[in-house]
Coordinates of C-alpha atoms in Angstrom, one line a residue:
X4 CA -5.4 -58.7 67.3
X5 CA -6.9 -61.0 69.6
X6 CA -9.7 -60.2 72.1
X7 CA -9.2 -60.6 76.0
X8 CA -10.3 -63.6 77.3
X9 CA -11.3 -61.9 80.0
X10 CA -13.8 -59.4 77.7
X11 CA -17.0 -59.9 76.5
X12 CA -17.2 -62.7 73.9
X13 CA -19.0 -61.3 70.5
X14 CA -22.5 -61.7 70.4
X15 CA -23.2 -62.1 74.2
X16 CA -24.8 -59.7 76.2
X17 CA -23.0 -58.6 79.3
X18 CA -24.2 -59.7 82.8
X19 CA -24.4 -56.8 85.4
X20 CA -22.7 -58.1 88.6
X21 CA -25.7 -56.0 91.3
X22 CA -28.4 -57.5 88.8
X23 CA -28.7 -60.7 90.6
X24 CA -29.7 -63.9 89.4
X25 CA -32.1 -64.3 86.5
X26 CA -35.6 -65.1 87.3
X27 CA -36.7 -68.8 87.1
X28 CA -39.0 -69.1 84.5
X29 CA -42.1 -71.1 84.1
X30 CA -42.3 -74.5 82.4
X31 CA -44.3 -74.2 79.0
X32 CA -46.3 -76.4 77.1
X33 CA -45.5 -77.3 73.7
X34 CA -46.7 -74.2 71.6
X35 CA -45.3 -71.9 74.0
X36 CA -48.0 -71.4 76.7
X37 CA -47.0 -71.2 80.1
X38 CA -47.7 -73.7 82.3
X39 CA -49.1 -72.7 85.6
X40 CA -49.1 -74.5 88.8
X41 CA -51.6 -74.0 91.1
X42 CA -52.4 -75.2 94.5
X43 CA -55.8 -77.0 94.9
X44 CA -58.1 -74.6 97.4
X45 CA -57.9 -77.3 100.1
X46 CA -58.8 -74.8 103.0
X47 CA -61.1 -73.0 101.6
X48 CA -63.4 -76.2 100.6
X49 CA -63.1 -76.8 104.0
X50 CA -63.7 -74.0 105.5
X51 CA -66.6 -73.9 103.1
X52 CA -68.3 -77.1 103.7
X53 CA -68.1 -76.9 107.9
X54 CA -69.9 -73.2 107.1
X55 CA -72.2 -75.6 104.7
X56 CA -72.7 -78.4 107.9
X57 CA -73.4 -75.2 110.5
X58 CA -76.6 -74.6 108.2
X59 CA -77.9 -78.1 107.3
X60 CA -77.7 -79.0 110.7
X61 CA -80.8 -77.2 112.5
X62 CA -82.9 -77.8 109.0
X63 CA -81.1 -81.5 109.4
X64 CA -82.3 -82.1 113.2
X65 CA -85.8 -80.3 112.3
X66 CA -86.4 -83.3 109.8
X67 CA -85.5 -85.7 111.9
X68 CA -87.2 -84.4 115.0
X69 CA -90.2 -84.6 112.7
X70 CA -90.1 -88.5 112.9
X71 CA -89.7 -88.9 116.4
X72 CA -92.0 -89.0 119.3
X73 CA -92.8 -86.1 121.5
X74 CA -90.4 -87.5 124.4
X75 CA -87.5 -88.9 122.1
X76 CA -86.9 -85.0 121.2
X77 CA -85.2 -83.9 124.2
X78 CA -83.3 -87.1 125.1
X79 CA -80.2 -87.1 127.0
X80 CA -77.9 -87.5 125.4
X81 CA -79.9 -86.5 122.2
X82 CA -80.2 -89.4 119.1
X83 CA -80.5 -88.9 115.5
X84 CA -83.2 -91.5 115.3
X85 CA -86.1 -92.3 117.8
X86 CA -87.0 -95.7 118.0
X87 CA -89.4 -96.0 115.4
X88 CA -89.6 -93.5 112.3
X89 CA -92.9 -91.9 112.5
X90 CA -94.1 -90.8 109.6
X91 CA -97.4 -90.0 110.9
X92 CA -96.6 -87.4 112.7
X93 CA -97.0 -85.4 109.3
X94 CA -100.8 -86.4 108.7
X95 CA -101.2 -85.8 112.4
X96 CA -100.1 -82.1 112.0
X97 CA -102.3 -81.5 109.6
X98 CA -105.4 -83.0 111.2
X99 CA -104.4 -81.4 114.5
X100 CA -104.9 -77.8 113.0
X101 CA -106.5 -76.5 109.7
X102 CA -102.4 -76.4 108.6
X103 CA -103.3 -77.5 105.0
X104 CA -105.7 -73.4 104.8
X105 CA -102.8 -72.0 106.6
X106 CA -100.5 -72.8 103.3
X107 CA -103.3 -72.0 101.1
X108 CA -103.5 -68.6 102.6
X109 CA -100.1 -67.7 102.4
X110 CA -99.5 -69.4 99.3
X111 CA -102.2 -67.0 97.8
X112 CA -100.5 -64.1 99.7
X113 CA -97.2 -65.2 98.8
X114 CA -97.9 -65.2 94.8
X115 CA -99.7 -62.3 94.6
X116 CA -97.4 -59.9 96.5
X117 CA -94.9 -61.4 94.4
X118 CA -96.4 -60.7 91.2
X119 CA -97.4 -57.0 92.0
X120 CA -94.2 -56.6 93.4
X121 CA -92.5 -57.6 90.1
X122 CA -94.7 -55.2 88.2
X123 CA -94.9 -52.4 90.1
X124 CA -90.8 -52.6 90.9
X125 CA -90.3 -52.7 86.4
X126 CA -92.5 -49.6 86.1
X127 CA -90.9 -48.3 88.6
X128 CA -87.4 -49.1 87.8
X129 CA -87.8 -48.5 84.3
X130 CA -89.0 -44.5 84.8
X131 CA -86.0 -44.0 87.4
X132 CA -83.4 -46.0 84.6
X133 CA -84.5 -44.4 81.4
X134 CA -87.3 -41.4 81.7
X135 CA -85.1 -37.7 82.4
X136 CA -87.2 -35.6 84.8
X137 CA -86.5 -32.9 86.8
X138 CA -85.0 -34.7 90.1
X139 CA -84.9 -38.0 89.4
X140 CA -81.7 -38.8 90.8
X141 CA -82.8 -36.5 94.1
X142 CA -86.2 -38.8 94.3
X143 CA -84.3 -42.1 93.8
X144 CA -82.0 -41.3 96.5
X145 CA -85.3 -40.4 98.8
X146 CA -87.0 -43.4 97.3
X147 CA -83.7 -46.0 98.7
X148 CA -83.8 -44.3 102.2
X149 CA -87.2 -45.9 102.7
X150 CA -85.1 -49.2 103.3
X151 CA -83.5 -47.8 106.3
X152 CA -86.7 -47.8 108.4
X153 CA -87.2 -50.7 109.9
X154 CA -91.0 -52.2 109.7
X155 CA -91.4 -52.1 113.4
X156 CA -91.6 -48.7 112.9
X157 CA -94.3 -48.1 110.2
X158 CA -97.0 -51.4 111.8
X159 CA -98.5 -48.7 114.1
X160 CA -99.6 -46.0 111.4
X161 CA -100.4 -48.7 108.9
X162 CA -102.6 -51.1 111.1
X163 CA -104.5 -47.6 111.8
X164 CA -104.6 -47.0 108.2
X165 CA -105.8 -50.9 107.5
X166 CA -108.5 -50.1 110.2
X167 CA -109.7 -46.9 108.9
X168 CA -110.0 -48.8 105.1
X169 CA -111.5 -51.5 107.0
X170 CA -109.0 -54.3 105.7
X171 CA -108.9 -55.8 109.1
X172 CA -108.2 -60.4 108.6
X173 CA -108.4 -59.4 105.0
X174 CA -105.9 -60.5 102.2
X175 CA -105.3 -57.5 101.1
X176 CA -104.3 -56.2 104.4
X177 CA -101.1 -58.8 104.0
X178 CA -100.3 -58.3 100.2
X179 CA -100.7 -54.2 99.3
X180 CA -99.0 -52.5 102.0
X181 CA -95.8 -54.7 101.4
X182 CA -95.8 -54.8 97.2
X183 CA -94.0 -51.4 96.7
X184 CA -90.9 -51.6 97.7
X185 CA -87.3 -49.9 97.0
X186 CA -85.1 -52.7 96.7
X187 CA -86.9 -54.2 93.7
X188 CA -86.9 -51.1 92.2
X189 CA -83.0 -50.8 93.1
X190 CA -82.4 -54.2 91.9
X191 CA -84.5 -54.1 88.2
X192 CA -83.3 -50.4 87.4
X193 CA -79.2 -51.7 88.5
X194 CA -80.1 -54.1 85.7
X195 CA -82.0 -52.1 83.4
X196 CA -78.8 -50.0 83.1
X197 CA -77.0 -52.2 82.0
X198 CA -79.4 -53.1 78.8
X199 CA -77.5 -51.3 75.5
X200 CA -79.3 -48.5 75.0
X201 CA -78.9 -49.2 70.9
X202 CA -81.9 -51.3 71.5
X203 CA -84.1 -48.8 72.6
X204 CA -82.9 -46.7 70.1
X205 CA -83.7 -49.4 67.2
X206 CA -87.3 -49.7 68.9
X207 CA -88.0 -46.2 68.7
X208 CA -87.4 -45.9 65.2
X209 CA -89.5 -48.8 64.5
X210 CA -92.1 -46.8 66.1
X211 CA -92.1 -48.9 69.9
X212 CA -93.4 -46.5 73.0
X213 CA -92.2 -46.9 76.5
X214 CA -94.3 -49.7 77.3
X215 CA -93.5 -52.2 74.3
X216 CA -90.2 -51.2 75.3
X217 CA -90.2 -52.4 78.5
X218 CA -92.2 -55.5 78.1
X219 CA -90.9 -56.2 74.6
X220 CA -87.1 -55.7 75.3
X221 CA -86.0 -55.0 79.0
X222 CA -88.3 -57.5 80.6
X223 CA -87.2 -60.7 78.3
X224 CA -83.5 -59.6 78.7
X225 CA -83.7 -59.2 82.2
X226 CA -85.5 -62.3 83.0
X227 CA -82.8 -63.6 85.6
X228 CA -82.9 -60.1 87.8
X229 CA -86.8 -60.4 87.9
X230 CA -86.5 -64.0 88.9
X231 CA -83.7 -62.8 91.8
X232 CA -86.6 -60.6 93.3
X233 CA -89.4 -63.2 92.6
X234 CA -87.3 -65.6 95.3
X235 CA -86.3 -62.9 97.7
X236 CA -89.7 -61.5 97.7
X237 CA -91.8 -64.6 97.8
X238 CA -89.7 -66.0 101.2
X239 CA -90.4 -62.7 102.8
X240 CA -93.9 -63.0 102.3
X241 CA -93.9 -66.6 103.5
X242 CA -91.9 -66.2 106.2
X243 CA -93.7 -62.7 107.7
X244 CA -94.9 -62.9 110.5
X245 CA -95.2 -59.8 112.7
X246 CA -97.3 -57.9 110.4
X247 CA -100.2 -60.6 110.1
X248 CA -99.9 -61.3 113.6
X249 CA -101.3 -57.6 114.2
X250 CA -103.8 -57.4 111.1
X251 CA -105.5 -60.7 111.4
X252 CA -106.9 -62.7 113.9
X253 CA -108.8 -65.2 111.9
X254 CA -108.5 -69.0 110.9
X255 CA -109.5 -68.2 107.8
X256 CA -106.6 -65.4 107.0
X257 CA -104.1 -67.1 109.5
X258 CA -100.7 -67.7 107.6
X259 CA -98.1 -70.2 107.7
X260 CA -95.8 -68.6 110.8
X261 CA -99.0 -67.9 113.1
X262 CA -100.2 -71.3 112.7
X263 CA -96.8 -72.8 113.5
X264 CA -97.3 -70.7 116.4
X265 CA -100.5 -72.2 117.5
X266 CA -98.0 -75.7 118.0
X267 CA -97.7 -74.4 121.4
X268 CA -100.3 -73.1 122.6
X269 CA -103.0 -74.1 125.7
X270 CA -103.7 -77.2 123.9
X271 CA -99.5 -78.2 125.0
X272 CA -96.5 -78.4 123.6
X273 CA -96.6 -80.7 120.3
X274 CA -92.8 -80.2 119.1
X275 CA -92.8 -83.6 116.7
X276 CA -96.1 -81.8 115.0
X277 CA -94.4 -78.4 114.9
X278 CA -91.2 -80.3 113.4
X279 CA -93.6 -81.7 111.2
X280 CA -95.4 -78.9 110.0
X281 CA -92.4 -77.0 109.9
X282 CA -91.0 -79.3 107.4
X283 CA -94.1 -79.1 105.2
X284 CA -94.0 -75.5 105.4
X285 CA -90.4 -74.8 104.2
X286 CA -91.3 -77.3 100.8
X287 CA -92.6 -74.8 98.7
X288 CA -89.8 -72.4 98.9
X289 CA -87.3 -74.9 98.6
X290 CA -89.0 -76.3 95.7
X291 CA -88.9 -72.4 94.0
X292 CA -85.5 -72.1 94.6
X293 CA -84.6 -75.5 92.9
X294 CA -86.3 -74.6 89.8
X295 CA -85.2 -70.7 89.5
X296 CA -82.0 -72.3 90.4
X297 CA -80.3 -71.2 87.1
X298 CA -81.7 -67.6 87.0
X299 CA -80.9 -67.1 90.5
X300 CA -77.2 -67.5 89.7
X301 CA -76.9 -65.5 86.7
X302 CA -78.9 -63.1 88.1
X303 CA -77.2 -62.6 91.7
X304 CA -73.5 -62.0 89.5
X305 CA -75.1 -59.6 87.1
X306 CA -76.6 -57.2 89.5
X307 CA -74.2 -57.6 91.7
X308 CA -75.1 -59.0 95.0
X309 CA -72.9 -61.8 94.8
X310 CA -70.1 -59.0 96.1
X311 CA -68.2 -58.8 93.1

């Protein structure tokens, strides 16, 4: 007997009417893999470099307001350029106040808060990440709510306290009361988790304590969380400016922010000198930024504050 022509032919499978059409595949490459095509980001590289030009333009207007003359900055309508570019206006900052001891102060307050910070954030970060005591988790918890109160709060009580010590337009007033704080310990023991703990393990049975532990393993391996917090915590000493505003009223302890301040003071208003020393005075963090550049970016996408 012969089959229906109208039937299935042998060997092919049969189409269901409801099913629809069959899905258009994608092209592949020879060797089977799929080829994929995808639409270059056009608006978001936009959107990202007019965010980019919102940002580089104050720091953009700063440097050039820095070569202009006092009366060229407020021009209507305002210029890029001045006239003439004056370049002098940067030794004449510095020879109008003692600007090159302000950066010598607060680079000396900047480094060492930054350094104790990093040491006493690993110790602590380490004891809340490995050590098992009786409420740790309960005194971590207590220990993160600190960064809910805002400093404006705690200047009163610890200006009296600086006073009582006597650490009045003293360095130490500006570096100690700032160099324990909870988000370096958040941000080293979010890092120390994630250290195998087969490592520790393999140090204790060669004998290693706690402290070889941490400065033998942890601290190498975590190099690019400790240089995360080195950044963030160096800018916000060389940027503070409220606290030694109230603890020292000195030349010789006044920091970069007061004496930008001092720009406009009784003498008048020198805006081309406070562009200038402005531009001198955001150098230093630019230049640690460009060399931790590397760590910075591993380090942000490992502990997670790049929002991932």
């Amino acid at each position: 007997m012969t089959s229906d022509a109208t039937g299935p032919v042998a060997g092919q499978r049969t189409l269901d009417a409801t099913a629809g059409p069959a899905p258009l595949r994608e092209p592949e490459r020879p060797g089977g893999v799929v080829q994929r095509h995808r639409r270059p980001p056009v608006l978001s590289q936009a959107l990202l470099t007019i965010v980019l030009l919102l940002f580089l333009a104050p720091l953009v207007w700063m440097v050039l307001s820095s070569l202009k003359s006092g009366g060229e900055i407020f021009t209507t309508p305002p210029r890029l350029l001045g006239e003439s570019l004056r370049f002098g206006n940067y030794g004449d900052a510095l020879d109008y106040l003692p600007f090159g001891r302000f950066m010598l102060n607060t680079a000396f307050v900047a480094i060492a808060g930054t350094l104790i910070t990093l040491i006493t954030s690993a110790l602590s970060a380490y004891a809340f990440a490995r050590l098992r005591f009786r409420g740790r988790d309960s005194l971590f918890l207590l220990y993160l709510g600190t960064l809910m109160v805002p400093q404006e709060v705690v200047v009163v009580p610890m200006f009296l306290i600086m006073n009582r010590l006597g650490w009045i337009n003293t360095f130490q007033a500006l570096i100690l009361p700032w160099a324990f704080t909870a988000f370096g310990t958040f941000l080293l023991r979010q890092f120390f988790l994630t250290v195998p703990k087969e490592l520790e393990e393999a140090a204790r049975v060669d004998g290693a304590g706690h402290w070889r532990i941490l400065t033998r393993i942890i601290v190498p391996i975590s190099a690019p969380a400790f240089a995360v917090l080195a950044v963030f915590t160096f800018i916000t000493y060389w940027n503070s400016f409220l606290w030694p505003l109230i603890v020292t009223n000195d030349a010789s302890t006044t920091t970069v922010p007061l004496g930008l301040n001092l720009f406009l003071g009784q003498n008048g208003q020198q805006w081309q000198l406070l562009m200038a020393a402005a531009t001198i005075s955001m150098a230093p963090t630019a230049l640690l930024v460009l060399l931790l550049q590397r760590y910075l970016v591993k380090g942000i996408a490992l502990s997670g504050l790049g929002g991932r």
